[in-house]
Every structure is written in C-alpha cells, then in structure tokens.
GROMACS .gro file of C-alpha atoms in nm:
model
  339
    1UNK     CA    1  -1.897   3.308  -1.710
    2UNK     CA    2  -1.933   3.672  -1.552
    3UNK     CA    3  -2.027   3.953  -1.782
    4UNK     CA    4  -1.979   4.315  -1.725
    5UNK     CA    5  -2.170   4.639  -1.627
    6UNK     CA    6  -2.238   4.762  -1.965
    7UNK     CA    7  -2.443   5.027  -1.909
    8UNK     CA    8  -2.388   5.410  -1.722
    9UNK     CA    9  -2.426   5.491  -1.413
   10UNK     CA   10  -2.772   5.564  -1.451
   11UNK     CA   11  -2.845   5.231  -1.605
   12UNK     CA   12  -2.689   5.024  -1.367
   13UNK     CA   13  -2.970   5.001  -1.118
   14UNK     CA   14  -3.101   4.755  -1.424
   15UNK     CA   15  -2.847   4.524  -1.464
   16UNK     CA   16  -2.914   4.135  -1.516
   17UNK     CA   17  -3.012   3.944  -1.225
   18UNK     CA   18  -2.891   3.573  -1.259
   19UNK     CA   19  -3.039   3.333  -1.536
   20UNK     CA   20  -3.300   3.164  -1.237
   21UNK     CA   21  -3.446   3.511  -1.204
   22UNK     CA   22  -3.435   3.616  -1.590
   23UNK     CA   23  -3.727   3.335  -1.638
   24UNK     CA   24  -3.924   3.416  -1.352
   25UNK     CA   25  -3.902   3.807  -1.440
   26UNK     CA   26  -3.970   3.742  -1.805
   27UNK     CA   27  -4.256   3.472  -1.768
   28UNK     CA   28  -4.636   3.609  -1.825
   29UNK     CA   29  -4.790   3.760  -1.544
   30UNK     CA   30  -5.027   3.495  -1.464
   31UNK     CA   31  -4.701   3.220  -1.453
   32UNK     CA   32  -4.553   3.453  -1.193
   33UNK     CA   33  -4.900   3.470  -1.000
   34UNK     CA   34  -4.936   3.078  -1.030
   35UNK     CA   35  -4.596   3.012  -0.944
   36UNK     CA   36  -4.665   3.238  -0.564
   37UNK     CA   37  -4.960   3.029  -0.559
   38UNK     CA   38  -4.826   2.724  -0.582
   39UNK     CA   39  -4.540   2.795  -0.315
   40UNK     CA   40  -4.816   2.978  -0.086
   41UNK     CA   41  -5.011   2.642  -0.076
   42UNK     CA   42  -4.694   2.417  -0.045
   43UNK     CA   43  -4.596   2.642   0.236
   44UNK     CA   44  -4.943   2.586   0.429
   45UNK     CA   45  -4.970   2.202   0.343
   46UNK     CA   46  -4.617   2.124   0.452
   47UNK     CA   47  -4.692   2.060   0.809
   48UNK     CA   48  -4.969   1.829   0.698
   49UNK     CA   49  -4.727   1.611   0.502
   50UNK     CA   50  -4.435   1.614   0.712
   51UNK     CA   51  -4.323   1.568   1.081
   52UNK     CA   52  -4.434   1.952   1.215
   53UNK     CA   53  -4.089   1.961   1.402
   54UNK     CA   54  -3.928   1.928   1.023
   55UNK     CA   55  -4.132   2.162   0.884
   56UNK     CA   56  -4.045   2.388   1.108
   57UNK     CA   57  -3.656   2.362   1.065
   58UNK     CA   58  -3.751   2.358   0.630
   59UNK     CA   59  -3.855   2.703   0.725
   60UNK     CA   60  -3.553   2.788   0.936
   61UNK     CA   61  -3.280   2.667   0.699
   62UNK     CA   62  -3.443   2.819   0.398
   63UNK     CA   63  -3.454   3.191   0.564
   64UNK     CA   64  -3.081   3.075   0.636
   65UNK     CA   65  -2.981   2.989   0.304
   66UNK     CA   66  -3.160   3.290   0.111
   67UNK     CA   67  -2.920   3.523   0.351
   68UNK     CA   68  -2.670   3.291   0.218
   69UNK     CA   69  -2.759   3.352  -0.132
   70UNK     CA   70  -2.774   3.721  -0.096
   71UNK     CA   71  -2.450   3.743  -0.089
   72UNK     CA   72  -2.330   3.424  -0.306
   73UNK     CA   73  -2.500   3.470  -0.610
   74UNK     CA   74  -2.598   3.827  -0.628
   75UNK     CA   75  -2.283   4.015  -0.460
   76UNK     CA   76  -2.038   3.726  -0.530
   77UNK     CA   77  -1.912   3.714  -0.180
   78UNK     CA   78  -1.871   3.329  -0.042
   79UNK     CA   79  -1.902   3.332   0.350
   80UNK     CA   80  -1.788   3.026   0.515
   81UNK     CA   81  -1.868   3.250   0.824
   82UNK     CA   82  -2.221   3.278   0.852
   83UNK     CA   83  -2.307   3.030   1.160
   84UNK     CA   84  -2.175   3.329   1.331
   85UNK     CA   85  -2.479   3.537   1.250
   86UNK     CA   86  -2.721   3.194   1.279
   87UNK     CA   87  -2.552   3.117   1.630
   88UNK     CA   88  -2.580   3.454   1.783
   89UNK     CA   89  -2.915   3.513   1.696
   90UNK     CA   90  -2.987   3.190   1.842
   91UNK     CA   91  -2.801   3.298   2.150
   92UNK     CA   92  -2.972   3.614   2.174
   93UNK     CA   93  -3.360   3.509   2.086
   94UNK     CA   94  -3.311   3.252   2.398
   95UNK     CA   95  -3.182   3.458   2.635
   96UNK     CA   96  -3.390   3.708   2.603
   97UNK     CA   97  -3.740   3.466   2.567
   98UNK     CA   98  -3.589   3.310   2.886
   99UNK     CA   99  -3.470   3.602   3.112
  100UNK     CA  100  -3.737   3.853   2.995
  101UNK     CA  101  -4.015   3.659   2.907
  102UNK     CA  102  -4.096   3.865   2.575
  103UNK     CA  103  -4.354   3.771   2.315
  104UNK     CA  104  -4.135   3.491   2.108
  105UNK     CA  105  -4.122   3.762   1.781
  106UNK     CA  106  -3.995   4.008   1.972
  107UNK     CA  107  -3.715   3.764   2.139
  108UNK     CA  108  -3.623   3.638   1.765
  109UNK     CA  109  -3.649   4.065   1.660
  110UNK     CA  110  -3.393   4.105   1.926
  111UNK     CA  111  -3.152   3.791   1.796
  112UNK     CA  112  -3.188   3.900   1.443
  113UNK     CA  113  -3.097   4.285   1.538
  114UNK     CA  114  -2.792   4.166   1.743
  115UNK     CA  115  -2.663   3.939   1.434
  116UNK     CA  116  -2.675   4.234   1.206
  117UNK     CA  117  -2.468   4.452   1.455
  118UNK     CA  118  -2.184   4.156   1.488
  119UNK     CA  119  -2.181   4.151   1.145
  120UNK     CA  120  -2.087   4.522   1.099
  121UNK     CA  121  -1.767   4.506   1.202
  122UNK     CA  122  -1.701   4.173   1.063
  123UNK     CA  123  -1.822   4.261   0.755
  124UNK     CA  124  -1.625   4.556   0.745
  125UNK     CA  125  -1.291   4.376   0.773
  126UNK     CA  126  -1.405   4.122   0.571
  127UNK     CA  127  -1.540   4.279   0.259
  128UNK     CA  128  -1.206   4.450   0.174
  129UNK     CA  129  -1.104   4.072   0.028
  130UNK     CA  130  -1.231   3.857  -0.198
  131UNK     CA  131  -1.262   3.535  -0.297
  132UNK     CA  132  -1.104   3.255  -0.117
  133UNK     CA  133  -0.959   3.522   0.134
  134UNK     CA  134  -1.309   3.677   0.235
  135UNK     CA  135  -1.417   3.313   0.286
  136UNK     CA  136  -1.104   3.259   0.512
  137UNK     CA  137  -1.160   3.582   0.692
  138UNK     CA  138  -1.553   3.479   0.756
  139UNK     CA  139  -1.457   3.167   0.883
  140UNK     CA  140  -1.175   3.288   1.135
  141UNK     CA  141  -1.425   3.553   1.281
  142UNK     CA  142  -1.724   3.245   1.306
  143UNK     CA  143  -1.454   3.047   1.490
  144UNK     CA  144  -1.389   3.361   1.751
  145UNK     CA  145  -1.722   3.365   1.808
  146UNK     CA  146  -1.777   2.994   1.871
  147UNK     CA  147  -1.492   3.003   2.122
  148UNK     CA  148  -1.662   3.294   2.286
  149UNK     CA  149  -1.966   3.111   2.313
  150UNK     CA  150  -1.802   2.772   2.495
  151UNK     CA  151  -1.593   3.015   2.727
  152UNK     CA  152  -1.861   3.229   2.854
  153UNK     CA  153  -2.019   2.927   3.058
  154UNK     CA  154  -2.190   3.189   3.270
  155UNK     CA  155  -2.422   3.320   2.963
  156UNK     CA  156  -2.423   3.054   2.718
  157UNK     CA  157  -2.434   2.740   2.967
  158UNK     CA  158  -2.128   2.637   2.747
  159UNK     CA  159  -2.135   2.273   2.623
  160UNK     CA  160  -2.507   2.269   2.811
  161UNK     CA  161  -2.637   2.521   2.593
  162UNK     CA  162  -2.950   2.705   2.663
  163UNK     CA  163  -3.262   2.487   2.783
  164UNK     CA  164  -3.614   2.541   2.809
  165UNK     CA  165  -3.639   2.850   2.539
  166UNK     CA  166  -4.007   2.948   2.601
  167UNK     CA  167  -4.258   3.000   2.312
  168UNK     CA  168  -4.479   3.238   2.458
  169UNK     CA  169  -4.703   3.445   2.254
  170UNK     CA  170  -4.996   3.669   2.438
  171UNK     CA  171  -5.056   3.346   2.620
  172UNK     CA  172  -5.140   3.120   2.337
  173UNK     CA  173  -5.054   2.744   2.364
  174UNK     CA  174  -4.762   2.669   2.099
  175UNK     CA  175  -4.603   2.385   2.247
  176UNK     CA  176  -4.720   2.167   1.972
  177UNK     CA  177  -4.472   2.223   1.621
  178UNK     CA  178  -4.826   2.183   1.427
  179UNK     CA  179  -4.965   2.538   1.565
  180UNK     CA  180  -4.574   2.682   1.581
  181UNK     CA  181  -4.526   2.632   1.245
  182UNK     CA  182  -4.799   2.845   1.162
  183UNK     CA  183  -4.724   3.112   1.444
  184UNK     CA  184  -4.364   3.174   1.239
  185UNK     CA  185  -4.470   3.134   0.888
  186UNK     CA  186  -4.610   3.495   0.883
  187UNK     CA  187  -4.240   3.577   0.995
  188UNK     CA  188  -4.076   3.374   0.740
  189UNK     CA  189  -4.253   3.532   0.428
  190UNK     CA  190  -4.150   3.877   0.576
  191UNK     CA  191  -3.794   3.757   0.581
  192UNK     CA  192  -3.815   3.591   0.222
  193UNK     CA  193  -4.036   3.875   0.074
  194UNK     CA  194  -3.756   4.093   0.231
  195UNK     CA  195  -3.470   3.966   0.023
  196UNK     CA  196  -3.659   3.952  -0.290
  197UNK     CA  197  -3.715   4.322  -0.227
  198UNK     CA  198  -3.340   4.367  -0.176
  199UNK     CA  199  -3.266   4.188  -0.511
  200UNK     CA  200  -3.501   4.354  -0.714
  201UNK     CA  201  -3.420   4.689  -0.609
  202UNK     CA  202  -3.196   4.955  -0.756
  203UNK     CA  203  -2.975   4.852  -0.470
  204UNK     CA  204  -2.964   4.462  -0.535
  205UNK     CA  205  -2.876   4.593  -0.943
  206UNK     CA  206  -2.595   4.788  -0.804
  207UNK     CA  207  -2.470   4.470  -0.629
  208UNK     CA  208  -2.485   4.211  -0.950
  209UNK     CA  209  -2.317   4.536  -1.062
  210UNK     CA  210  -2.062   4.480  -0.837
  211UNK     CA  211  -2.038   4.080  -0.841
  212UNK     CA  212  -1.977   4.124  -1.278
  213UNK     CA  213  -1.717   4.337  -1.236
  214UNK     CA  214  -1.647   4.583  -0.959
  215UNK     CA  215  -1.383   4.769  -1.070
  216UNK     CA  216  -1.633   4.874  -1.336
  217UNK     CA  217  -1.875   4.954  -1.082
  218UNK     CA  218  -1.618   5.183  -0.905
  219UNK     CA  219  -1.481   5.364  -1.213
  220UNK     CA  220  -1.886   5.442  -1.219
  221UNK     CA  221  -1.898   5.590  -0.879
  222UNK     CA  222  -2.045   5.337  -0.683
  223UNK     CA  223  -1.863   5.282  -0.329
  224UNK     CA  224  -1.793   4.932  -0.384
  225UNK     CA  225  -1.683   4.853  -0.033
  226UNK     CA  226  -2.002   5.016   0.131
  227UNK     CA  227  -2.260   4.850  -0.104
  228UNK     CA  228  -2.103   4.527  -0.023
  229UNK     CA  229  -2.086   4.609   0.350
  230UNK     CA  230  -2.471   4.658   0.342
  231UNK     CA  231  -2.528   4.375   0.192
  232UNK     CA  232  -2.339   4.154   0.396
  233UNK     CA  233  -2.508   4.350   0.708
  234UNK     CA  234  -2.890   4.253   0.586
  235UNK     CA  235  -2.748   3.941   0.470
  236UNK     CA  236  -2.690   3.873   0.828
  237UNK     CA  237  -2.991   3.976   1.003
  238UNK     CA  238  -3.201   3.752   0.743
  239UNK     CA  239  -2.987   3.424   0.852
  240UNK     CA  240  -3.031   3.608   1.220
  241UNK     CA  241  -3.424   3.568   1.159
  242UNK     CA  242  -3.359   3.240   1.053
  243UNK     CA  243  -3.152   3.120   1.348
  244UNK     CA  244  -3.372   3.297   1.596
  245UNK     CA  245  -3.708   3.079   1.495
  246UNK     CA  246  -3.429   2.810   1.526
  247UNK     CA  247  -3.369   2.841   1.869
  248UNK     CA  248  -3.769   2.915   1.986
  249UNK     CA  249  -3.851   2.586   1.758
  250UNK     CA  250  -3.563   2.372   1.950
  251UNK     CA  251  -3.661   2.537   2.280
  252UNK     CA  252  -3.325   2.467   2.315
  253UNK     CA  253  -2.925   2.644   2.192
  254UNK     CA  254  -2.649   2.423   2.168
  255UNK     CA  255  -2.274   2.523   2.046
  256UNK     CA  256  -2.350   2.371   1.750
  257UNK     CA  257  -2.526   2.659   1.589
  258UNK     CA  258  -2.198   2.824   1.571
  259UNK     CA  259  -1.987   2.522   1.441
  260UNK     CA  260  -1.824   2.580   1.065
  261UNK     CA  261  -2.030   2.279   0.989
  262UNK     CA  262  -2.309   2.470   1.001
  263UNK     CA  263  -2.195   2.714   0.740
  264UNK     CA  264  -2.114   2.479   0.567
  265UNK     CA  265  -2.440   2.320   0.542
  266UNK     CA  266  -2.578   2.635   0.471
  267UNK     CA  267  -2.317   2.667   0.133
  268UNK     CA  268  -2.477   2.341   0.045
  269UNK     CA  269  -2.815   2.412   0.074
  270UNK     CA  270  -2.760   2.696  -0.197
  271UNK     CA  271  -2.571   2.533  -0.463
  272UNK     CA  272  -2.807   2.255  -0.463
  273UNK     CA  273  -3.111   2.491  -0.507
  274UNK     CA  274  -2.894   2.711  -0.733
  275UNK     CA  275  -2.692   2.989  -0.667
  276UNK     CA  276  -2.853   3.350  -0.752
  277UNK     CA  277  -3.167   3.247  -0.788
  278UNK     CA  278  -3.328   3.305  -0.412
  279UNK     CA  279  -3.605   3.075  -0.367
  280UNK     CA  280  -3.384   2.753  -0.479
  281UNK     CA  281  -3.248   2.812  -0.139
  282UNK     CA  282  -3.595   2.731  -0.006
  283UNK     CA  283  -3.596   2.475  -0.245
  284UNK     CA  284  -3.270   2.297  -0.134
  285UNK     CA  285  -3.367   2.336   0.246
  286UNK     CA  286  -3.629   2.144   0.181
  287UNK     CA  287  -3.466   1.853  -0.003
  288UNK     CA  288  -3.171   1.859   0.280
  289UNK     CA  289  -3.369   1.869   0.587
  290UNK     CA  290  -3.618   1.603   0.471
  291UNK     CA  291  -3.306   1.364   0.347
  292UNK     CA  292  -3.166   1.433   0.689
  293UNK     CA  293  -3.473   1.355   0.881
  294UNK     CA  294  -3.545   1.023   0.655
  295UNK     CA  295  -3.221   0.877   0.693
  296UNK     CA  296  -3.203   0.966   1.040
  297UNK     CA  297  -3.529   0.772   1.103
  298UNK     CA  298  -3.441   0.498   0.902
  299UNK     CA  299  -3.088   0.391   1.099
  300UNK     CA  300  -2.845   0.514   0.830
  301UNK     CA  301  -2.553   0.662   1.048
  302UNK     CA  302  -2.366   0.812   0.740
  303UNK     CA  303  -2.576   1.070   0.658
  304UNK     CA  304  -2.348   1.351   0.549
  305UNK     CA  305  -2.177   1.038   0.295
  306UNK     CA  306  -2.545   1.049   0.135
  307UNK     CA  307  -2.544   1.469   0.100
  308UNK     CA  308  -2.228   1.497   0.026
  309UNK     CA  309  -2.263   1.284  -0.278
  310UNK     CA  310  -2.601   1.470  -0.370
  311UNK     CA  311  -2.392   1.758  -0.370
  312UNK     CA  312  -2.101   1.615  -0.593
  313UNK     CA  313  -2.343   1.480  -0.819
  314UNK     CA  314  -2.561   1.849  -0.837
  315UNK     CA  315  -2.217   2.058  -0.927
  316UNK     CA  316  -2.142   1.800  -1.200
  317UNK     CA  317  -2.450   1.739  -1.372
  318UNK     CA  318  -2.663   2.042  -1.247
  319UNK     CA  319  -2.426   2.371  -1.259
  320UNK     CA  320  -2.723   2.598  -1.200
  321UNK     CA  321  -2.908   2.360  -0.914
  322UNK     CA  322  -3.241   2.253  -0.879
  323UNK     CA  323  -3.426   2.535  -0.934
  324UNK     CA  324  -3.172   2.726  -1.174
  325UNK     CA  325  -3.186   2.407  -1.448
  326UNK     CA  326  -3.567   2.425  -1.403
  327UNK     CA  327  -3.610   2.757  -1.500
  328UNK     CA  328  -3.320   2.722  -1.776
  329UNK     CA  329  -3.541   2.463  -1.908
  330UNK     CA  330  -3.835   2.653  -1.905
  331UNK     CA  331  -3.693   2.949  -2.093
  332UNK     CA  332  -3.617   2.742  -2.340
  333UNK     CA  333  -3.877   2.538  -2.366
  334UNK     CA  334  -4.036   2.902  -2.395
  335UNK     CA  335  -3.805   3.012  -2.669
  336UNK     CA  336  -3.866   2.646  -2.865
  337UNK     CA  337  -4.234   2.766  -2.897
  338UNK     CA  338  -4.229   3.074  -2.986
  339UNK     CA  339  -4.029   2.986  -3.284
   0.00000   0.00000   0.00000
C-alpha cells in the first residue's frame, strides 16, 4: 500500500523512504557502521572467492540495477527501457577507448555522460505517463535505439559489435579481471555512494513525495514532471556508469546490451533484492550473476527456466525481496526486544 505526503511543503523534503531504508536509518550508529563494514570487506574479498571475470560483471549489474531502483522504488516509475542507457554507454565507452585511446575512466565518463543526454529527451516524453504506459513508452524508445545500433554497421560493427575495447590506464597492465576489478571498484562506490546521496537528499524526499501521491505533491508546488525528469536523467547516467565498466570488462560490445532482455534482467535483479531499498539491487546482482555463471558452467542450458522461477517464487513468498524481508525482520526483531 502507498501512503500520502502528509506533511507541508516545507516538510516534504522528510518524507518516508521505503521500509528497507526505515531499518537501516533507524538502527544504532554502530549497526550502520558495521553494516558498511561488512559490505566494504565483501566488496574486496569477492574477487578472491569468485571467477574475477564474474566479479567484475556483480559490480556492473549492481550499478545497473541501483539506477534501476532509483526510479522503481523511490519515484515509482517502471522502465522497461533502460538497456537503452546500458547499451549506449557501452557504445560510447568503446569507441572512444578504441579510437582515442583515453585513460579507461575517462572512456566510461564519456559513455555515462552520453547516456544521460539520450535520456533527456526520452525521459521527457516519457515521464508525462505512468504506469504501464511509461513502461511501454521506455521500451519503444530502447527498441529505436537497438535498431539504430544494428543499422549503423559503419559505427557499431552491427551484429560484429565492437572488438578489442582497450583497458588502458597510465600504462598499467589490467588485462587480468583480478587487478581490473580493483581498478573499477573505486568507480563503483562513487556510483553507489552517488545514489544513496540522491535518496537521502531533500531531492530524493521530494521524489517518494511524488511516487505516494503526486497530485499531492503538485497541489504543494513541486513541478512534478521536472523532479521526475531529473531523476530519470541521473537514473540513466548511473546504469550509463554501469554499462560503460561493462563494455571495458568485456573488451568487447555486442547488440545485446541494447536487447529488452536486458532490461528486463535488470527489473529482475531489483525485485529480487527488493524494490526501494538500493543496496538489495547489489544484493540481487550478486545472486543472479553467480546463478548464471554456475549453471552456465555446469551444462544446464535452461538457465532463464531456473531465474525465472527464483523470481516467481521471490514475488510470492518474499514481497519486499531479499534484502527488504531482512531488514523487515530485523525491525522487528528490534521492536520484540525492546518490549
């Protein structure tokens, strides 16, 4: 259930960010501190207990799904869209890493920058609907782009893709995933430290403002349409980040970063860490890519069967995902003993 903005217009930078973040916010300090402990340390040991190459693409997909999530659970917008953003960055970062040689962050910079410019205009047409008809409208525009992509043969190598995407960085040696990881996990944080920013702000309020109820929101004076046009706009260059370290990890761009499949992967990867909460995103990257990679490895050819029945299984007995019926439980596990 949705509630509504109950307070003025000057208290509506505070409104209530979803239950996964109500834990985390009202834990003690020292859980909080643990809790950034515990992911810094997972994030530094995860090369060391997985394949490097799938670390690597756990850190891709989870900057992916967070830009996901910035706009599912906090603005209430559902893009089935947002490969376009992923693919062009892609595009982008290995084009330019290829034809101008740049330093590999500046190459995914330039990818990320040009996926939050496509999704101005996109996301000004498309914010103007809701619901089912903003997902349509996202998902028409991703298709466009796709098709743009396969036609322009003389850019985007077409079915070919892009090969040989360099990894150079001031002339260090990243060629093996074990170093790379840690070359774009410094990047990574940025882009995950950046949307918590946006959600805790007085702007990321305003949007679960907006998601509630926005025609309460506009009766306040908030220009509904605007707010949710920003957000969709950093909501793209995060997945544009994401999609970008993609490309330089795969040293190579296929057509496939654009396909609707790949949006829809992304919608996955959310609801199974829990929608509005932000890191189950990172969570559910995790669990996806590694059940991926292990069935892949192990012969089993019907690998979206096997996620797609995680999935069915996580909206009927998990509502809030992974990480959202974890911190439910906490809180009131919390509650239980204080009383």
């Amino acid at each position: 259930m949705t509630s509504t903005v109950d307070t003025a217009a000057a208290d509506a930078s505070r409104s209530t960010p979803p239950s996964g973040l109500i834990a985390v916010a009202r834990a003690p300090g020292w859980v909080r501190y643990a809790l950034l402990a515990v992911g810094l340390a997972v994030a530094a040991w995860l090369p060391n207990g997985l394949y490097p190459a799938v670390a690597v693409d756990i850190l891709c997909w989870a900057l992916f799904a967070v830009a996901v999530d910035l706009l599912l659970g906090f603005t209430g917008l559902m893009s089935f869209g947002h490969a376009a953003f992923w693919g062009t960055s892609a595009y982008v970062t290995g084009l330019v890493a290829i034809h101008a040689g740049l330093p590999f962050p500046l190459a995914v910079l330039a990818g990320a920058l040009a996926a939050a410019v496509l999704a101005v205009p996109i996301g000004y047409l498309a914010v103007k609907r809701t619901g089912i008809y903003f997902a349509m409208v996202t998902l028409a525009f991703a298709q466009m782009v796709y098709y743009v992509a396969n036609e322009w043969r003389s850019v985007t190598q077409g079915e070919n893709g892009l090969q040989g995407v360099p990894r150079s960085f001031f002339g260090l040696d990243l060629t093996d995933d074990y170093f790379f990881y840690y070359a774009i996990l410094p990047i990574v944080l940025l882009g995950l430290a950046a949307a918590w920013r946006i959600v805790h702000s007085p702007f990321g309020r305003v949007l679960v403002g907006i998601r509630d109820n926005p025609a309460r929101a506009r009766a306040l004076g908030y220009p509904v349409h605007r707010y949710k046009l920003t957000a969709f706009v950093l909501s793209g260059f995060i997945a544009g980040l994401g999609g970008g370290l993609f490309a330089v990890g795969h040293r190579f761009v296929s057509l496939d970063v654009l396909h609707w499949t790949t949006s829809g992967k992304a919608v996955i990867v959310v609801v199974l860490g829990g929608i509005g909460t932000l890191w189950g995103g990172v969570l559910g990257a995790g669990v996806v890519v590694r059940l991926e990679d292990w069935l892949s490895f192990s012969g089993f050819e019907a690998i979206g069967l096997v996620t797609g029945g995680i999935f069915v299984l996580i909206v009927l007995l998990f509502r809030r995902g992974i990480w959202g019926t974890a911190a439910d439980l906490a809180r009131r596990w919390a509650v239980t003993r204080r009383r």
